[in-house]
CSV table of C-alpha atoms and ligand atoms in Angstrom, one decimal:
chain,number,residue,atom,x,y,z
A,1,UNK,CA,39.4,30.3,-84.1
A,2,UNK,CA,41.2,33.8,-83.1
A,3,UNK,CA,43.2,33.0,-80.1
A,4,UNK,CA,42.3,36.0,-77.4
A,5,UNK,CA,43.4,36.2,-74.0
A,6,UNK,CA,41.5,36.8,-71.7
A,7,UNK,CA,43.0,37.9,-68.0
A,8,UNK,CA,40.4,37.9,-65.7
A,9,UNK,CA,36.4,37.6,-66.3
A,10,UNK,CA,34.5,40.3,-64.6
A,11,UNK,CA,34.1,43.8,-64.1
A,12,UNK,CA,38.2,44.3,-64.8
A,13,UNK,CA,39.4,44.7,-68.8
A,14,UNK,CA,39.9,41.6,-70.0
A,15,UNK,CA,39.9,40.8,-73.5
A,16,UNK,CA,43.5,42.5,-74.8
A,17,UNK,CA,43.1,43.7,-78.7
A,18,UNK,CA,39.4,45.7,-77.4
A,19,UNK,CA,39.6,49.0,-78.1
A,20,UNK,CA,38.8,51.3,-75.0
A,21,UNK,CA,37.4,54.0,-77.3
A,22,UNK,CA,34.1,53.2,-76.3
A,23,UNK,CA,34.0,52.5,-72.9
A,24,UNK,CA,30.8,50.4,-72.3
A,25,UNK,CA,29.2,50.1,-68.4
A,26,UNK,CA,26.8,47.6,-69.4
A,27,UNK,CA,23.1,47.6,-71.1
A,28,UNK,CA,21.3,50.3,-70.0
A,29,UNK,CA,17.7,49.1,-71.6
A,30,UNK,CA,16.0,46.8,-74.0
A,31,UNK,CA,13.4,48.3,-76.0
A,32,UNK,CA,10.6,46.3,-78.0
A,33,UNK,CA,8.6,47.8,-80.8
A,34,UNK,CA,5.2,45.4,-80.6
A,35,UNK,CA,1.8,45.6,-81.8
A,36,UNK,CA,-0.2,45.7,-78.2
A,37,UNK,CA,2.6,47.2,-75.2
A,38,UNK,CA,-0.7,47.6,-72.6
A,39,UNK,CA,-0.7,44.0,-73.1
A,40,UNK,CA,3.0,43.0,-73.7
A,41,UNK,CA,3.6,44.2,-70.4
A,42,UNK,CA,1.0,42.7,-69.0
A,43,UNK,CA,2.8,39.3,-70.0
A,44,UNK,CA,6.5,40.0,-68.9
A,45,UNK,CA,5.0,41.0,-65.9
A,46,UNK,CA,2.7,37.6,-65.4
A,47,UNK,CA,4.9,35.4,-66.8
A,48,UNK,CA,8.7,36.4,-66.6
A,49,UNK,CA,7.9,38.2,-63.2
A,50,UNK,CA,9.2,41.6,-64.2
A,51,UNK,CA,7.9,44.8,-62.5
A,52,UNK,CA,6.7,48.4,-63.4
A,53,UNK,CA,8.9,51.2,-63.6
A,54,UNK,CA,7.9,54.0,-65.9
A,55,UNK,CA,5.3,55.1,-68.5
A,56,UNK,CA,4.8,57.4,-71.2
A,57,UNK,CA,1.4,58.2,-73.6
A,58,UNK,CA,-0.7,60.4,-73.9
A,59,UNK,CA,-1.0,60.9,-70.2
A,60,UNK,CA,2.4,62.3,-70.3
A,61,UNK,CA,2.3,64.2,-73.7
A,62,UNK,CA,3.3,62.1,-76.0
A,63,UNK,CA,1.3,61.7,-79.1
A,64,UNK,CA,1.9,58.9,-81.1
A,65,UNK,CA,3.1,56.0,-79.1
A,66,UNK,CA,3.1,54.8,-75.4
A,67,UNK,CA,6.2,53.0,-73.9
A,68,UNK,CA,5.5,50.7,-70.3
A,69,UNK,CA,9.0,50.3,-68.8
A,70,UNK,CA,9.4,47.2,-66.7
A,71,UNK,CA,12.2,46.2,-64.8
A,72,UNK,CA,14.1,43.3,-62.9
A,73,UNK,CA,17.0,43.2,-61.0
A,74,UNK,CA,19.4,45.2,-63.6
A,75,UNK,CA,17.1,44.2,-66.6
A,76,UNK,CA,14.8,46.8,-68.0
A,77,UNK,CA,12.4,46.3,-70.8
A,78,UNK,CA,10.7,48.9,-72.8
A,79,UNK,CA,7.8,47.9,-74.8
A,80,UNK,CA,6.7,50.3,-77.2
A,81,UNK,CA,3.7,50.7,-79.6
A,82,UNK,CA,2.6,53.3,-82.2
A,83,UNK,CA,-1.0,55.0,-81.3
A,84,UNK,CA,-2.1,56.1,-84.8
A,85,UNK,CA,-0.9,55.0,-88.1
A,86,UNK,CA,0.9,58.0,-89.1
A,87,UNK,CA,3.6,56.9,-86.3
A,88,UNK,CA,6.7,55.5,-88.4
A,89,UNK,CA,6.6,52.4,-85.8
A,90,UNK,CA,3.9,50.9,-87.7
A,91,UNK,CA,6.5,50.6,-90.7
A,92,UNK,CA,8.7,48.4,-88.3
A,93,UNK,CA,5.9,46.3,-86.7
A,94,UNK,CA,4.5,45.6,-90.6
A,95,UNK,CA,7.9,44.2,-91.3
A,96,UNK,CA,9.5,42.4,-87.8
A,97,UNK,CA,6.6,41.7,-86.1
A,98,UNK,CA,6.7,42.2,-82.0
A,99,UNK,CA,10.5,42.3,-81.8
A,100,UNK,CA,13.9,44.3,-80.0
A,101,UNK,CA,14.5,47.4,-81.6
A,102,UNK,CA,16.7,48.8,-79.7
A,103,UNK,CA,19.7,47.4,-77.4
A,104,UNK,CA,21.1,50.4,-75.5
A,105,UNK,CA,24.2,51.1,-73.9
A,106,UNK,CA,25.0,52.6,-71.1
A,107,UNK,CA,28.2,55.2,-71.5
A,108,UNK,CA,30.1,57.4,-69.5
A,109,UNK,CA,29.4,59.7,-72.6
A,110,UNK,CA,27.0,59.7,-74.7
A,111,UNK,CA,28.2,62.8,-77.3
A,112,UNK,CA,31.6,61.0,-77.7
A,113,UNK,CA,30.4,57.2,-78.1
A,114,UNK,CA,28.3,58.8,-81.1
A,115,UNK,CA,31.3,60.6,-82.6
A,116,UNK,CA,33.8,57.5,-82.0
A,117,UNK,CA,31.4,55.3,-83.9
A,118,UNK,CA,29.9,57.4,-86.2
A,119,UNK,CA,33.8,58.1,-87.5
A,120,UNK,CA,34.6,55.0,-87.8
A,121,UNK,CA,31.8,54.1,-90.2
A,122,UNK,CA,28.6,53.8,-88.1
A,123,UNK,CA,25.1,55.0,-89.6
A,124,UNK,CA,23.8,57.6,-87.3
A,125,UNK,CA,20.2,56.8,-86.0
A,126,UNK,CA,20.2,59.7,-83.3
A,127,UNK,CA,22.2,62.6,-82.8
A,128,UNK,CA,23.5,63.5,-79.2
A,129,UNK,CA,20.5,65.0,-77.5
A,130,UNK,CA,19.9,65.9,-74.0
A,131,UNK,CA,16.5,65.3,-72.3
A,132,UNK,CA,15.7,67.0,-68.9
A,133,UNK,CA,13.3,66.7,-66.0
A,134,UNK,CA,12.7,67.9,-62.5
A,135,UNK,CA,15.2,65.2,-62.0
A,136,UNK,CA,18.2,65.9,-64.1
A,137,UNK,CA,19.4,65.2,-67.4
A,138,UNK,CA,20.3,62.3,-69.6
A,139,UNK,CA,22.2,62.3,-72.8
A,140,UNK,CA,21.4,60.0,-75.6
A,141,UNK,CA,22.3,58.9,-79.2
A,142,UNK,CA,22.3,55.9,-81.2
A,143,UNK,CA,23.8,53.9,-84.1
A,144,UNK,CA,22.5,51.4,-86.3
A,145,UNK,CA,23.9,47.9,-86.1
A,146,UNK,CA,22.8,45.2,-88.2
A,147,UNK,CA,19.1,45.5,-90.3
A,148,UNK,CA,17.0,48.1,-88.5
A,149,UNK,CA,18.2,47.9,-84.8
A,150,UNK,CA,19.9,49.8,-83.2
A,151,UNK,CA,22.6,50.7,-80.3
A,152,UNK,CA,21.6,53.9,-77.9
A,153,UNK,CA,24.3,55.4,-76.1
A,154,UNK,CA,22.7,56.2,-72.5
A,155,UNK,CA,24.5,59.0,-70.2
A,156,UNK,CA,22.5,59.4,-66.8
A,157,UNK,CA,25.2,60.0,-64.3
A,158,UNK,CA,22.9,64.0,-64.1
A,159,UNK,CA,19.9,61.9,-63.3
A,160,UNK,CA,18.3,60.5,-60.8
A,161,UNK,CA,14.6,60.0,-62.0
A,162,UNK,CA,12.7,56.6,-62.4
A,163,UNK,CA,14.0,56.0,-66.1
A,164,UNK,CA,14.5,58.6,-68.8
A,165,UNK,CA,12.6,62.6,-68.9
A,166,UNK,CA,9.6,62.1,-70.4
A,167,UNK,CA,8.5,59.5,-68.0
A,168,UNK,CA,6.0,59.0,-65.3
A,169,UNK,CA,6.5,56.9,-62.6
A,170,UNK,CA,4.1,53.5,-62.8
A,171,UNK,CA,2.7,52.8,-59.9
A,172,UNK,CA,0.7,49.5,-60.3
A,173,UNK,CA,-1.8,47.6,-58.0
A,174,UNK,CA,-0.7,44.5,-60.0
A,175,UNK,CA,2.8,43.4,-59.2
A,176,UNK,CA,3.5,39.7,-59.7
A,177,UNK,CA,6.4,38.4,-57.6
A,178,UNK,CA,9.8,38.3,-59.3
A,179,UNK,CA,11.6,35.1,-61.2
A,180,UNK,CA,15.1,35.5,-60.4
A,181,UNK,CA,16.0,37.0,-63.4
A,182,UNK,CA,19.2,39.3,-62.5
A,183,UNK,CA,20.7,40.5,-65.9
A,184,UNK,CA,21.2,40.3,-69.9
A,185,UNK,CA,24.0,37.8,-70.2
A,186,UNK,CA,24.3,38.3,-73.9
A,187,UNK,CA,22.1,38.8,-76.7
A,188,UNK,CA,22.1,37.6,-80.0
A,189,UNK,CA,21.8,38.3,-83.9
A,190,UNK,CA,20.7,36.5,-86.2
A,191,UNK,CA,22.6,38.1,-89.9
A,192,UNK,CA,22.2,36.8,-93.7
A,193,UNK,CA,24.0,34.8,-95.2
A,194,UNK,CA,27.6,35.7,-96.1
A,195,UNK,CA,27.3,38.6,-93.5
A,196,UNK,CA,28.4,37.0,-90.1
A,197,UNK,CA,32.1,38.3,-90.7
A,198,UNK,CA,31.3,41.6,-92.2
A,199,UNK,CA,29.3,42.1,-88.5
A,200,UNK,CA,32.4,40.8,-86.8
A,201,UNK,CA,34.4,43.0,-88.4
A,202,UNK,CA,31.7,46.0,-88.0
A,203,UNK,CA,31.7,45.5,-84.1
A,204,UNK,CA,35.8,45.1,-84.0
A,205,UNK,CA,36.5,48.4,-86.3
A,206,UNK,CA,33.2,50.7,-84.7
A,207,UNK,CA,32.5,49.1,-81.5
A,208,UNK,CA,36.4,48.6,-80.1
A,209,UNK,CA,35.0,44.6,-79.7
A,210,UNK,CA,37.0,41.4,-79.7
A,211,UNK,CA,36.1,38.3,-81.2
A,212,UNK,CA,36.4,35.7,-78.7
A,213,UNK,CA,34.9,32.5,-79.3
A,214,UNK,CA,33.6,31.1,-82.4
A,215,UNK,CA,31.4,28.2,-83.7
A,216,UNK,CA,31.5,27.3,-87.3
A,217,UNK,CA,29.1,24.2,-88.9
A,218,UNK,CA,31.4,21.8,-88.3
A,219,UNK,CA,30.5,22.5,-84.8
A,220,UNK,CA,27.1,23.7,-85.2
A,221,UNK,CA,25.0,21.2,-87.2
A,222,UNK,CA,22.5,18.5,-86.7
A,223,UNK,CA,21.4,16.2,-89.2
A,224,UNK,CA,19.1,18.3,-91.2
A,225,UNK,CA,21.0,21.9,-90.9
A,226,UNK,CA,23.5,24.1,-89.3
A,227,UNK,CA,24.6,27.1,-88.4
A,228,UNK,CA,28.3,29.6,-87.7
A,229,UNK,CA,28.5,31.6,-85.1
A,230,UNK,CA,30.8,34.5,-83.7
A,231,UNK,CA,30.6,35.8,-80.1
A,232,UNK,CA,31.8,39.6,-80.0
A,233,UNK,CA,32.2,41.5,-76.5
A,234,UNK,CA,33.5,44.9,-75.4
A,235,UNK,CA,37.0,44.9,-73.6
A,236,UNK,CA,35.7,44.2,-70.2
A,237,UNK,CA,33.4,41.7,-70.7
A,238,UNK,CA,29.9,43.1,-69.6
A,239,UNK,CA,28.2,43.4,-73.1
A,240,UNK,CA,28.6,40.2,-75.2
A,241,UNK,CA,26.9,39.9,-78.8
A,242,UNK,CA,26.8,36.5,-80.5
A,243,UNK,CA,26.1,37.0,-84.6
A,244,UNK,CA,24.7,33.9,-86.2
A,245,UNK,CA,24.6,33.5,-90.0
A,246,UNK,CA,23.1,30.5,-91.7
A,247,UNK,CA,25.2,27.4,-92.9
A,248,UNK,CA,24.3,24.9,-95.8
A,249,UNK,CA,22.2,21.6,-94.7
A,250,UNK,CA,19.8,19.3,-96.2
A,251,UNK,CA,16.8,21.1,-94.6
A,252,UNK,CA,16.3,25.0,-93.6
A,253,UNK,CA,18.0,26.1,-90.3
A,254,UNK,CA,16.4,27.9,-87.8
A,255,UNK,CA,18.4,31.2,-89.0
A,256,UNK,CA,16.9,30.8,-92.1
A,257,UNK,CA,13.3,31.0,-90.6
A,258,UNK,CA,14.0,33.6,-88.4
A,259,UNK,CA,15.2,35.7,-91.6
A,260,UNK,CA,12.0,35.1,-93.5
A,261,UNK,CA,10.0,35.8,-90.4
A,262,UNK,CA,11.4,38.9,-89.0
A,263,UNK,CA,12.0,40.4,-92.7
A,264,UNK,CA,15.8,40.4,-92.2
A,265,UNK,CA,18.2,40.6,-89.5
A,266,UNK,CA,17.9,41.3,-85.7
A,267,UNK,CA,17.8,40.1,-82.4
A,268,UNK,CA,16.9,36.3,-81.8
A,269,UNK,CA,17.7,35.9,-78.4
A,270,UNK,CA,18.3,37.8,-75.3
A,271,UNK,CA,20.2,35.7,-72.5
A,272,UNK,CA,19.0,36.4,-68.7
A,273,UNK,CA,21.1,35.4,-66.2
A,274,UNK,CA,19.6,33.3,-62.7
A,275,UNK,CA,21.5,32.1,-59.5
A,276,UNK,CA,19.1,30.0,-59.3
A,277,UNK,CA,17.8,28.7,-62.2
A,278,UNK,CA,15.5,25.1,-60.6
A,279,UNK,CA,13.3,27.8,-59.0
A,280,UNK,CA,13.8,30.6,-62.0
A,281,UNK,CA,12.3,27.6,-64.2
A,282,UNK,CA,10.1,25.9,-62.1
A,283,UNK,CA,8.3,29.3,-61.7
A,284,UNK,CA,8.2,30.6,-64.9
A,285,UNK,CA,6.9,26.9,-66.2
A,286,UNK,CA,3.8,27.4,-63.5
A,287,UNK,CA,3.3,31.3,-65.0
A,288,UNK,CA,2.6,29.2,-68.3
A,289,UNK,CA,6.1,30.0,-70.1
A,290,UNK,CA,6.8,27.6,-72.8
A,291,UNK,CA,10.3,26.5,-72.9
A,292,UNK,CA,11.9,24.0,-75.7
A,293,UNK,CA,11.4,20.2,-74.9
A,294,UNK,CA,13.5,18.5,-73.2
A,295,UNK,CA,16.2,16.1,-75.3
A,296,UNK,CA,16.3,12.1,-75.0
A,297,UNK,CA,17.3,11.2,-71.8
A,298,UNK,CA,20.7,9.4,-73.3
A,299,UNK,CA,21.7,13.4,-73.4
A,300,UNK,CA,21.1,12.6,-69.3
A,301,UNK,CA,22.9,9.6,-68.9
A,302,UNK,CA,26.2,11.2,-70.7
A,303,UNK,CA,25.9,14.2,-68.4
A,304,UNK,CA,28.3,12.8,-65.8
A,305,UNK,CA,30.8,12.1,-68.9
A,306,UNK,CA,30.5,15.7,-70.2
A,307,UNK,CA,31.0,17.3,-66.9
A,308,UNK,CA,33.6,15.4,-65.7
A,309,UNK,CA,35.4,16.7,-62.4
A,310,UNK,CA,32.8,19.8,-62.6
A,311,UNK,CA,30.5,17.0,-61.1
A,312,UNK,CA,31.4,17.0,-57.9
A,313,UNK,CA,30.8,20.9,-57.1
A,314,UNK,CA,27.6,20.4,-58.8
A,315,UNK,CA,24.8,21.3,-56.2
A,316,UNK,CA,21.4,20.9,-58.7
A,317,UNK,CA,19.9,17.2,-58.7
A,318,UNK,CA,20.2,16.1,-62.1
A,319,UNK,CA,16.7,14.1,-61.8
A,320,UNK,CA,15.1,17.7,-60.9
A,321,UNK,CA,17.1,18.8,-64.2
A,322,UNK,CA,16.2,16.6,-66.8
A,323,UNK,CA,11.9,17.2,-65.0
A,324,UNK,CA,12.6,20.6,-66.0
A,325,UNK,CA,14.5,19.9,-69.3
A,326,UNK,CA,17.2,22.4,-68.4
A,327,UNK,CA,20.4,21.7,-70.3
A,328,UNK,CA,23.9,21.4,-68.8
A,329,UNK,CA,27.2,22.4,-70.0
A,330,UNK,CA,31.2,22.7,-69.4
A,331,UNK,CA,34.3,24.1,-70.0
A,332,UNK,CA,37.3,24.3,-68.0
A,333,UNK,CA,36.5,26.0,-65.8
A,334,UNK,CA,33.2,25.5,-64.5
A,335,UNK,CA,30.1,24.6,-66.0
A,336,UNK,CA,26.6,26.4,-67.1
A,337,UNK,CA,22.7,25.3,-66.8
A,338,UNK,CA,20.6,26.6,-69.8
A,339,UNK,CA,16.9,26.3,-71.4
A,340,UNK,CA,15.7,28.2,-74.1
A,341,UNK,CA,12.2,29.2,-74.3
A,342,UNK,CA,9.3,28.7,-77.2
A,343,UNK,CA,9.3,31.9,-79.5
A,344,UNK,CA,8.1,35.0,-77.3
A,345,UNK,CA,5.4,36.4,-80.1
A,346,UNK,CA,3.6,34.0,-83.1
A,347,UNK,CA,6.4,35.1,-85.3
A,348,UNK,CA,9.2,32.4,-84.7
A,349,UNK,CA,11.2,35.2,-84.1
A,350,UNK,CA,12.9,36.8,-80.6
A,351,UNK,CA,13.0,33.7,-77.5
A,352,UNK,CA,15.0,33.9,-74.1
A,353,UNK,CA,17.3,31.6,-72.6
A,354,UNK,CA,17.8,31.2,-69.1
A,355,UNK,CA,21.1,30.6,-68.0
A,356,UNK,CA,23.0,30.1,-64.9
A,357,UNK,CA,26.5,30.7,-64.9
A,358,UNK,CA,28.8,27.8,-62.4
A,359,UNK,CA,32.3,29.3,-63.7
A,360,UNK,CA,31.4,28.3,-67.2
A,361,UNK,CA,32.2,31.0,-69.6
A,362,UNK,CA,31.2,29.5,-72.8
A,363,UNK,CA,28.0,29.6,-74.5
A,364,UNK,CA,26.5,26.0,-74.3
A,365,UNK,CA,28.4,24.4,-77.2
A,366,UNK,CA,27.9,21.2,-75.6
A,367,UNK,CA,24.6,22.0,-76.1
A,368,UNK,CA,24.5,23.0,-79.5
A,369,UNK,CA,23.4,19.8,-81.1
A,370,UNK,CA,20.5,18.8,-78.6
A,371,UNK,CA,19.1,22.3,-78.7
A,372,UNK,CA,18.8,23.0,-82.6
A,373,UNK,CA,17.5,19.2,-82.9
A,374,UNK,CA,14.6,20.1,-80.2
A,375,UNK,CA,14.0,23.7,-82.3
A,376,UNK,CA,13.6,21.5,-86.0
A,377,UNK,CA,11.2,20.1,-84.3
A,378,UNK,CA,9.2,23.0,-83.5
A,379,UNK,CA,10.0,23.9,-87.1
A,380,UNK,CA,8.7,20.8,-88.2
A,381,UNK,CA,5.6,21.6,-86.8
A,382,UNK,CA,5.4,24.9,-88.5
A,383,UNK,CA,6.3,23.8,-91.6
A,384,UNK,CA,9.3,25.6,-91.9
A,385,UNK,CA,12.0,22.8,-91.5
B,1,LIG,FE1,22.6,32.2,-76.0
């Protein structure tokens, strides 16, 4: 493992060896491209508690797609759909299914994050462009990263409209209470085989990022397949990208599926962060989200072991943990409380995990093991084990 120091988590620089070409102040949007957005929304907002923000269609004059913006806390989702089939979104949907197509960025400026990355070898997917309302302006661009998605580079500080020019406000008579959900943690590719470093070294050389923390199969592995994993993140810590790759094992792991299911690589899982996650879970399981079963309750029983001195500042009742099958993990300095849900679409493709952060820093290794055994068996049942 490459040894980075880190000085202090937060909003301060901390990884030293990021680049500060690219100064990143954390994800501006998430944008799906999915077969049905009238009704994907309607699901974020029933079941993950997410509200409306912003719409465009044909209302607003836009002629081949309609995007519902939805928002929680700091997290906004765009869900986007093509309207007839000469829109080039159908080309995407054919191939990934409902899935994230774009994870963008919000910059300071957008015009020279698209130069800095497009001269150090990124593939342009939008020049510089400004958009303007009654409201302002906004500058955007955008890069490819790994298979078809992509970064945007968002500049609003010209703006003070609802989302982005083009938009109407969406007023709804529909607004399902909130879960908890505060922010993207970190979100997650899955790449082919072989490519894991090749994306490590794309978001060190383009992106400025630092490698710091990795998994490989030793670590990762149950007894039927495993998996190596690299977490990247910009200097100060508010953007984090994990990039999976598939490892040899007697049966076919979980990247492998989502590779054959998405039509390549992409995003498998978005992290959202809770301060709360008994009630986070305990609501979303009553909106009729499907998480991951929970693991044997030995895992339980060991969870005093694992935590060790973290026990004592631990304020969650473990009985009301296991009921809810959230997982628990720990590092020096703290620990974290995770649970993953069931795929988000029929493809067994994009999820979200649920995480709450108790000083923890680390990614659930501890967790590893139990996880990917409770995900082969979801494969099992599709076949696809
Ligand atoms: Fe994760």
């Amino acid at each position: 493992m490459k040894e980075v120091k880190s000085v202090e988590y937060g909003l301060e620089k901390i990884f030293e060896g990021a680049q500060d070409f690219l100064p990143l102040l954390g994800t501006d949007y998430v944008e799906l491209y999915v077969g049905n957005a009238k009704q994907a929304a309607h699901f974020y907002k029933t079941a993950f508690g997410f509200q409306s923000l912003a719409y465009a269609g044909l209302e607003t004059g836009l002629k081949d797609r309609s995007s519902y913006v939805l928002v929680q806390d700091k997290i906004r989702l765009v869900l986007t759909t093509p309207l007839n089939q000469d829109s080039p979104l159908n080309d995407h949907i054919k191939k990934h299914g409902d899935g994230v197509k774009v994870a963008a960025l919000w910059v300071e400026d957008a015009r020279s994050a698209f130069e800095e990355t497009v001269k150090r070898g990124a593939k342009p997917f939008m020049e510089p462009t400004v958009e303007k309302d009654e409201f302002g302006e906004v500058v955007r661009s955008g890069i490819y990263t790994y298979g078809e998605t992509v970064h945007m580079f968002v500049e609003r500080k010209n703006y003070n409209g609802t989302f982005l020019p083009g938009y109407q406000k969406w007023e709804s008579d529909y607004n399902p209470s909130p879960t908890g959900l505060k922010y993207i943690d970190h979100m997650v590719g899955n790449v082919g085989w072989g490519e894991m470093n090749t994306w490590v070294k794309w978001y060190e050389e383009v992106m400025g990022f630092v490698n710091f923390l990795s998994f490989d199969d030793k670590q990762i592995n149950t007894e039927y397949s495993a998996l190596m994993s690299k977490v990247m993140s910009n200097g100060n810590g508010r953007i984090k990208f994990p990039i999976n790759e598939p490892a040899e094992g007697k049966k076919r792991s979980q990247i492998e599926e989502y590779l054959d299911f998405y039509g390549g690589p992409g995003i498998q899982h978005m992290a959202i962060a809770t301060d709360d996650i008994i009630t986070t879970v305990t609501q979303l399981r009553e909106r009729g989200v499907e998480f991951l079963s929970a693991p044997p309750s030995e895992y339980y029983a060991d969870v005093p072991n694992r935590l060790g001195d973290h026990m004592k500042m631990m304020k969650e009742d473990l009985n009301v943990i296991q009921k809810l099958a959230i997982l628990v993990d720990a590092d020096e300095e703290g620990y974290l409380l995770q649970i993953f849900t069931k795929p988000l679409q029929d493809r067994p493709t994009l999820f979200f995990e649920i995480i709450q952060r108790m000083g923890a820093k680390g990614f659930g290794a501890g967790n590893f093991k139990a996880l990917f055994e409770s995900i082969e068996r979801e494969q099992a049942k599709r076949g696809t084990l």
